[in-house]
Short mmCIF file of C-alpha atoms and ligand atoms in Angstrom, two decimals:
data_model
loop_
_atom_site.label_atom_id
_atom_site.label_comp_id
_atom_site.label_asym_id
_atom_site.label_seq_id
_atom_site.Cartn_x
_atom_site.Cartn_y
_atom_site.Cartn_z
CA MET A 766 -5.74 59.52 -7.29
CA ILE A 767 -1.93 60.03 -7.89
CA ARG A 768 -0.34 60.46 -11.15
CA LEU A 769 2.68 58.52 -12.22
CA GLY A 770 4.39 59.64 -15.36
CA ASP A 771 1.78 58.65 -18.15
CA CYS A 772 -0.15 56.35 -15.39
CA GLU A 773 -2.97 57.50 -12.97
CA LEU A 774 -3.28 55.20 -10.01
CA HIS A 775 -6.67 55.13 -8.27
CA VAL A 776 -7.70 53.27 -5.12
CA VAL A 777 -11.22 51.43 -5.90
CA SER A 778 -12.69 50.15 -2.60
CA ASP A 779 -14.47 46.82 -2.02
CA GLY A 780 -15.40 48.55 1.47
CA PHE A 781 -13.95 46.69 4.70
CA PHE A 782 -13.78 43.30 6.53
CA LYS A 783 -12.32 41.99 9.66
CA LEU A 784 -9.90 39.22 10.52
CA ASP A 785 -8.43 37.92 13.73
CA GLY A 786 -5.85 40.19 15.21
CA GLY A 787 -3.43 37.38 16.19
CA ALA A 788 -3.74 35.77 12.94
CA MET A 789 -2.74 39.10 11.31
CA PHE A 790 0.18 39.82 13.43
CA GLY A 791 1.79 36.39 13.66
CA ILE A 792 4.34 36.26 16.48
CA VAL A 793 4.16 39.91 17.53
CA PRO A 794 2.33 39.83 21.07
CA LYS A 795 -1.01 41.67 21.36
CA VAL A 796 0.27 44.31 23.78
CA VAL A 797 2.56 45.44 21.14
CA TRP A 798 0.32 45.31 17.93
CA GLU A 799 -2.65 46.69 19.69
CA ARG A 800 -0.52 50.03 19.93
CA SER A 801 -1.13 50.41 16.12
CA VAL A 802 -4.45 48.76 15.71
CA GLU A 803 -7.71 48.37 17.58
CA ALA A 804 -9.20 44.97 18.08
CA ASP A 805 -12.91 44.60 18.53
CA ALA A 806 -14.57 42.37 21.53
CA LYS A 807 -13.94 39.13 19.16
CA ASN A 808 -10.21 40.28 18.66
CA ARG A 809 -10.83 41.07 15.22
CA ILE A 810 -9.20 44.08 13.48
CA ARG A 811 -10.81 45.86 10.77
CA LEU A 812 -9.01 45.61 7.46
CA ALA A 813 -9.62 47.50 4.01
CA LEU A 814 -10.48 45.80 0.83
CA SER A 815 -8.69 48.42 -1.57
CA THR A 816 -8.08 47.47 -5.26
CA MET A 817 -5.79 49.54 -7.56
CA LEU A 818 -6.93 50.81 -10.91
CA ILE A 819 -4.01 51.58 -13.34
CA ARG A 820 -5.22 54.18 -16.23
CA THR A 821 -2.30 54.06 -18.67
CA GLY A 822 -4.19 56.06 -21.18
CA ARG A 823 -4.61 52.90 -23.49
CA LYS A 824 -5.75 50.12 -20.80
CA ASN A 825 -7.78 50.04 -17.74
CA ILE A 826 -5.83 47.42 -15.33
CA LEU A 827 -7.42 46.28 -12.13
CA VAL A 828 -5.10 44.80 -9.42
CA ASP A 829 -7.03 42.60 -7.16
CA THR A 830 -10.84 42.31 -7.16
CA GLY A 831 -11.72 42.70 -3.18
CA ILE A 832 -14.16 40.11 -1.47
CA GLY A 833 -16.97 40.37 -3.82
CA THR A 834 -20.69 40.12 -3.50
CA LYS A 835 -21.60 36.50 -3.70
CA HIS A 836 -21.59 35.37 -0.12
CA GLU A 837 -24.14 33.97 2.15
CA PRO A 838 -25.34 36.16 5.15
CA LYS A 839 -23.40 33.80 7.41
CA PHE A 840 -20.14 34.42 5.68
CA ALA A 841 -20.58 37.90 5.52
CA GLU A 842 -21.40 38.25 9.02
CA MET A 843 -18.29 35.85 9.95
CA TYR A 844 -16.13 38.46 8.32
CA ALA A 845 -18.03 41.40 9.20
CA ILE A 846 -18.17 42.48 5.44
CA GLU A 847 -19.31 46.30 5.15
CA HIS A 848 -20.53 47.16 1.81
CA PRO A 849 -21.05 49.68 0.25
CA PRO A 850 -19.02 50.48 -1.63
CA THR A 851 -18.30 47.61 -3.71
CA VAL A 852 -15.76 47.60 -6.71
CA PRO A 853 -18.39 48.23 -9.39
CA GLU A 854 -19.92 51.27 -7.34
CA SER A 855 -16.13 52.71 -6.84
CA LEU A 856 -15.50 52.38 -10.67
CA ARG A 857 -18.63 54.23 -11.16
CA LYS A 858 -17.01 57.35 -9.22
CA VAL A 859 -14.20 57.43 -11.57
CA GLY A 860 -16.36 57.14 -14.62
CA LEU A 861 -15.87 53.43 -15.40
CA THR A 862 -18.07 50.31 -15.72
CA PRO A 863 -16.75 46.70 -15.04
CA ALA A 864 -16.99 46.28 -18.91
CA GLU A 865 -14.56 48.80 -19.53
CA ILE A 866 -11.74 46.97 -17.40
CA ASP A 867 -9.15 45.28 -20.12
CA ALA A 868 -6.89 43.60 -17.45
CA VAL A 869 -7.36 42.11 -13.97
CA VAL A 870 -4.30 41.13 -12.11
CA ILE A 871 -4.89 38.69 -9.23
CA SER A 872 -2.22 38.88 -6.67
CA HIS A 873 -3.22 35.27 -5.21
CA LEU A 874 -6.43 33.31 -5.11
CA HIS A 875 -7.29 33.92 -1.34
CA PHE A 876 -11.19 34.96 -1.18
CA ASP A 877 -10.18 38.43 -0.08
CA HIS A 878 -8.37 39.08 -3.04
CA ALA A 879 -10.26 36.93 -5.82
CA GLY A 880 -13.54 37.02 -4.30
CA GLY A 881 -14.62 39.97 -6.63
CA ALA A 882 -13.35 38.44 -9.97
CA THR A 883 -16.65 36.51 -10.50
CA VAL A 884 -20.37 37.54 -9.75
CA ARG A 885 -23.77 35.62 -9.73
CA GLU A 886 -25.84 36.49 -12.79
CA GLY A 887 -29.32 34.75 -12.94
CA GLY A 888 -28.11 31.62 -11.13
CA ALA A 889 -24.87 31.27 -13.05
CA LEU A 890 -21.63 32.46 -11.90
CA VAL A 891 -19.76 34.67 -14.53
CA PRO A 892 -16.79 37.06 -14.66
CA ALA A 893 -17.36 40.35 -13.09
CA PHE A 894 -15.12 41.98 -15.60
CA PRO A 895 -16.45 40.73 -19.03
CA ARG A 896 -14.20 41.92 -21.40
CA ALA A 897 -10.82 41.64 -19.04
CA THR A 898 -8.06 39.03 -19.20
CA TYR A 899 -7.27 37.76 -15.90
CA TYR A 900 -3.57 37.32 -15.14
CA ILE A 901 -2.89 34.68 -12.53
CA GLN A 902 0.31 33.04 -11.80
CA ARG A 903 0.23 29.47 -13.17
CA GLY A 904 1.55 27.90 -9.82
CA MET A 905 -1.08 29.57 -7.91
CA TRP A 906 -3.67 28.24 -10.27
CA ASP A 907 -2.56 24.78 -9.75
CA GLU A 908 -2.10 24.99 -5.98
CA ALA A 909 -5.51 26.56 -5.21
CA GLN A 910 -7.34 23.46 -7.07
CA LEU A 911 -4.98 21.22 -4.28
CA PRO A 912 -5.17 22.67 -1.02
CA ASN A 913 -4.16 21.27 2.15
CA ALA A 914 -5.76 20.99 5.16
CA ARG A 915 -4.01 24.47 6.44
CA THR A 916 -4.84 26.43 3.28
CA ARG A 917 -8.38 24.90 2.30
CA GLY A 918 -10.49 27.56 4.02
CA SER A 919 -8.88 30.26 1.97
CA TYR A 920 -9.74 29.34 -1.70
CA LEU A 921 -13.31 29.27 -3.15
CA ASP A 922 -13.74 27.59 -6.62
CA GLU A 923 -16.63 29.81 -7.39
CA ASP A 924 -14.00 32.74 -7.20
CA PHE A 925 -11.91 31.40 -10.12
CA LEU A 926 -13.14 28.31 -12.01
CA PRO A 927 -15.89 30.27 -13.74
CA LEU A 928 -13.09 32.67 -15.33
CA GLU A 929 -11.55 29.45 -16.85
CA ARG A 930 -15.02 28.32 -18.23
CA ALA A 931 -15.52 31.69 -19.76
CA GLY A 932 -11.90 31.60 -21.47
CA ARG A 933 -10.71 34.50 -19.63
CA VAL A 934 -7.70 33.61 -17.64
CA LYS A 935 -4.13 34.08 -18.90
CA LEU A 936 -1.66 32.07 -16.95
CA ILE A 937 1.78 33.54 -16.44
CA ASP A 938 5.11 32.26 -15.08
CA GLY A 939 7.17 34.54 -12.92
CA ASP A 940 7.63 38.11 -13.72
CA VAL A 941 5.76 39.19 -16.70
CA GLU A 942 5.34 42.90 -18.16
CA ILE A 943 1.71 42.69 -19.12
CA GLU A 944 1.72 46.29 -20.30
CA LYS A 945 4.26 48.74 -20.97
CA GLY A 946 5.53 49.58 -17.46
CA VAL A 947 3.25 47.21 -15.68
CA THR A 948 4.95 44.08 -14.21
CA CYS A 949 3.63 41.29 -12.34
CA ARG A 950 6.52 40.05 -10.04
CA ARG A 951 6.02 36.62 -8.65
CA THR A 952 7.32 37.31 -4.74
CA GLY A 953 6.52 34.03 -3.05
CA GLY A 954 6.23 34.47 0.90
CA HIS A 955 2.60 34.75 1.70
CA VAL A 956 1.63 31.67 -0.53
CA ARG A 957 4.46 30.31 -2.98
CA HIS A 958 3.32 31.93 -5.93
CA HIS A 959 1.98 35.20 -4.42
CA GLN A 960 2.67 38.25 -6.94
CA SER A 961 2.82 41.87 -6.44
CA VAL A 962 2.37 44.73 -9.32
CA PHE A 963 5.26 47.00 -10.07
CA VAL A 964 4.11 50.29 -12.31
CA GLU A 965 7.09 52.20 -13.44
CA SER A 966 6.29 55.45 -15.67
CA GLY A 967 8.12 58.93 -15.73
CA GLY A 968 10.82 57.69 -13.90
CA ARG A 969 9.11 56.78 -10.72
CA THR A 970 7.87 53.66 -9.26
CA ALA A 971 4.56 52.42 -7.20
CA VAL A 972 4.05 49.11 -6.00
CA TYR A 973 0.89 47.14 -5.29
CA TRP A 974 2.20 44.66 -2.58
CA ALA A 975 -0.94 42.88 -1.79
CA ASP A 976 -0.41 40.36 1.11
CA LEU A 977 3.31 40.73 1.11
CA ILE A 978 2.91 43.99 3.07
CA PRO A 979 -0.80 44.16 3.78
CA THR A 980 -1.05 47.08 5.84
CA THR A 981 1.32 50.16 7.14
CA ALA A 982 1.79 48.20 10.45
CA HIS A 983 3.48 45.28 8.39
CA VAL A 984 6.28 47.14 7.00
CA LYS A 985 8.70 46.10 9.97
CA PRO A 986 10.22 43.04 8.70
CA ALA A 987 9.44 40.88 11.79
CA TRP A 988 5.82 41.91 11.47
CA THR A 989 4.72 38.91 9.39
CA MET A 990 1.11 37.29 9.55
CA GLY A 991 0.06 34.05 10.91
CA TYR A 992 -1.33 33.22 7.38
CA ASP A 993 2.18 33.50 5.93
CA LEU A 994 3.26 30.08 4.68
CA PHE A 995 6.85 31.24 4.44
CA PRO A 996 7.35 34.09 6.79
CA HIS A 997 11.18 34.13 6.77
CA GLU A 998 10.81 34.65 3.15
CA VAL A 999 8.34 37.58 3.76
CA ALA A 1000 10.76 39.21 6.41
CA ASP A 1001 13.78 38.94 3.87
CA LEU A 1002 11.58 40.39 0.92
CA LYS A 1003 10.39 43.31 3.03
CA GLN A 1004 13.91 44.14 4.14
CA LYS A 1005 15.17 43.93 0.77
CA PHE A 1006 12.37 45.64 -1.19
CA LEU A 1007 11.85 48.41 1.23
CA ALA A 1008 15.55 49.49 1.39
CA GLN A 1009 15.15 50.22 -2.26
CA ALA A 1010 11.73 51.81 -1.76
CA ALA A 1011 13.12 54.32 0.59
CA ARG A 1012 16.15 55.02 -1.62
CA GLU A 1013 14.09 55.46 -4.86
CA GLU A 1014 10.97 56.94 -3.30
CA TRP A 1015 8.41 54.28 -4.30
CA VAL A 1016 4.70 54.95 -3.89
CA ASN A 1017 3.59 51.71 -1.56
CA PHE A 1018 0.06 50.65 -2.04
CA PHE A 1019 -1.38 48.74 1.09
CA GLU A 1020 -4.49 46.63 0.38
CA HIS A 1021 -5.72 46.05 3.76
CA ASP A 1022 -4.65 49.23 5.55
CA ALA A 1023 -8.16 50.50 7.06
CA LYS A 1024 -6.73 54.30 7.00
CA VAL A 1025 -3.69 54.71 4.58
CA ALA A 1026 -3.95 53.14 1.02
CA MET A 1027 -0.74 54.64 -0.62
CA ALA A 1028 2.39 55.84 1.41
CA TYR A 1029 6.21 56.40 1.26
CA VAL A 1030 8.34 54.19 3.50
CA ARG A 1031 11.31 56.08 4.64
CA ASP A 1032 14.29 54.91 6.44
CA GLY A 1033 13.55 53.14 9.71
CA TYR A 1034 10.39 51.98 8.42
CA ARG A 1035 8.60 55.26 8.77
CA VAL A 1036 5.45 55.81 6.78
CA GLU A 1037 4.52 59.05 5.18
CA PRO A 1038 0.93 58.69 4.01
CA VAL A 1039 0.26 59.88 0.32
CA GLU A 1040 -3.60 59.04 -0.07
CA ARG A 1041 -5.89 57.79 2.78
CA VAL A 1042 -8.77 55.36 2.45
CA ALA A 1043 -12.12 56.90 1.99
CA VAL A 1044 -14.19 56.72 5.18
ZN1 ZN B 871 -5.49 39.34 2.13
#
């Protein structure tokens, strides 16, 4: 946990999963990325599912929800999902239940970010955080329901349609401050309506990048993912944002890094860990 002005920022883990290393590093050759990250026999790399809890004193805000627990064994095996911990178990460690979460921000609706938004309860799919308002970019909401051949595999209706049926969705457009000092910023890049979350308190800034910069290996601008729909935008955004992050000493939150959850990024894209992922 780190303190940022009036806010506490906690790493809330939904365990780990694996994705193809080549897909995670786009045009970077394996002989190069292998120096930073180890691949298994199927060429997959281990990734964290680290969500961020913001406690403002008034509100408990969760950013992203992990991959969740609804999956069939075949899916869990394909993605090598490692539970425990799950988000509810990790919340319990900080003394909270899912019903005490007031707001959930979903960076984008890919299943490794929105999967934990809903749970199966007696045969029905319901919001995992029953009292929370779920903040989702309107463009993301629309796009997830009209996927194309390349993006279809990333969106699962069961992750988000039950939220709408329960009346818990708040669609937002562009940059929106949802609570004092907590701002959703539409970045695009990874997908057209991807959003990152900026927390500003006590004169300091922390950013949950989500899939704009998923791991510390991705801080270098050219290290974009094969999954990125607009890799040139991702590269430009990283260059711009990380120059400011270095100057102003932002705390950077890396959702998928298996080792480092929060870090400073210094000049020359040098990563200085602030908080590690619990093993
Ligand atoms: Zn992801």
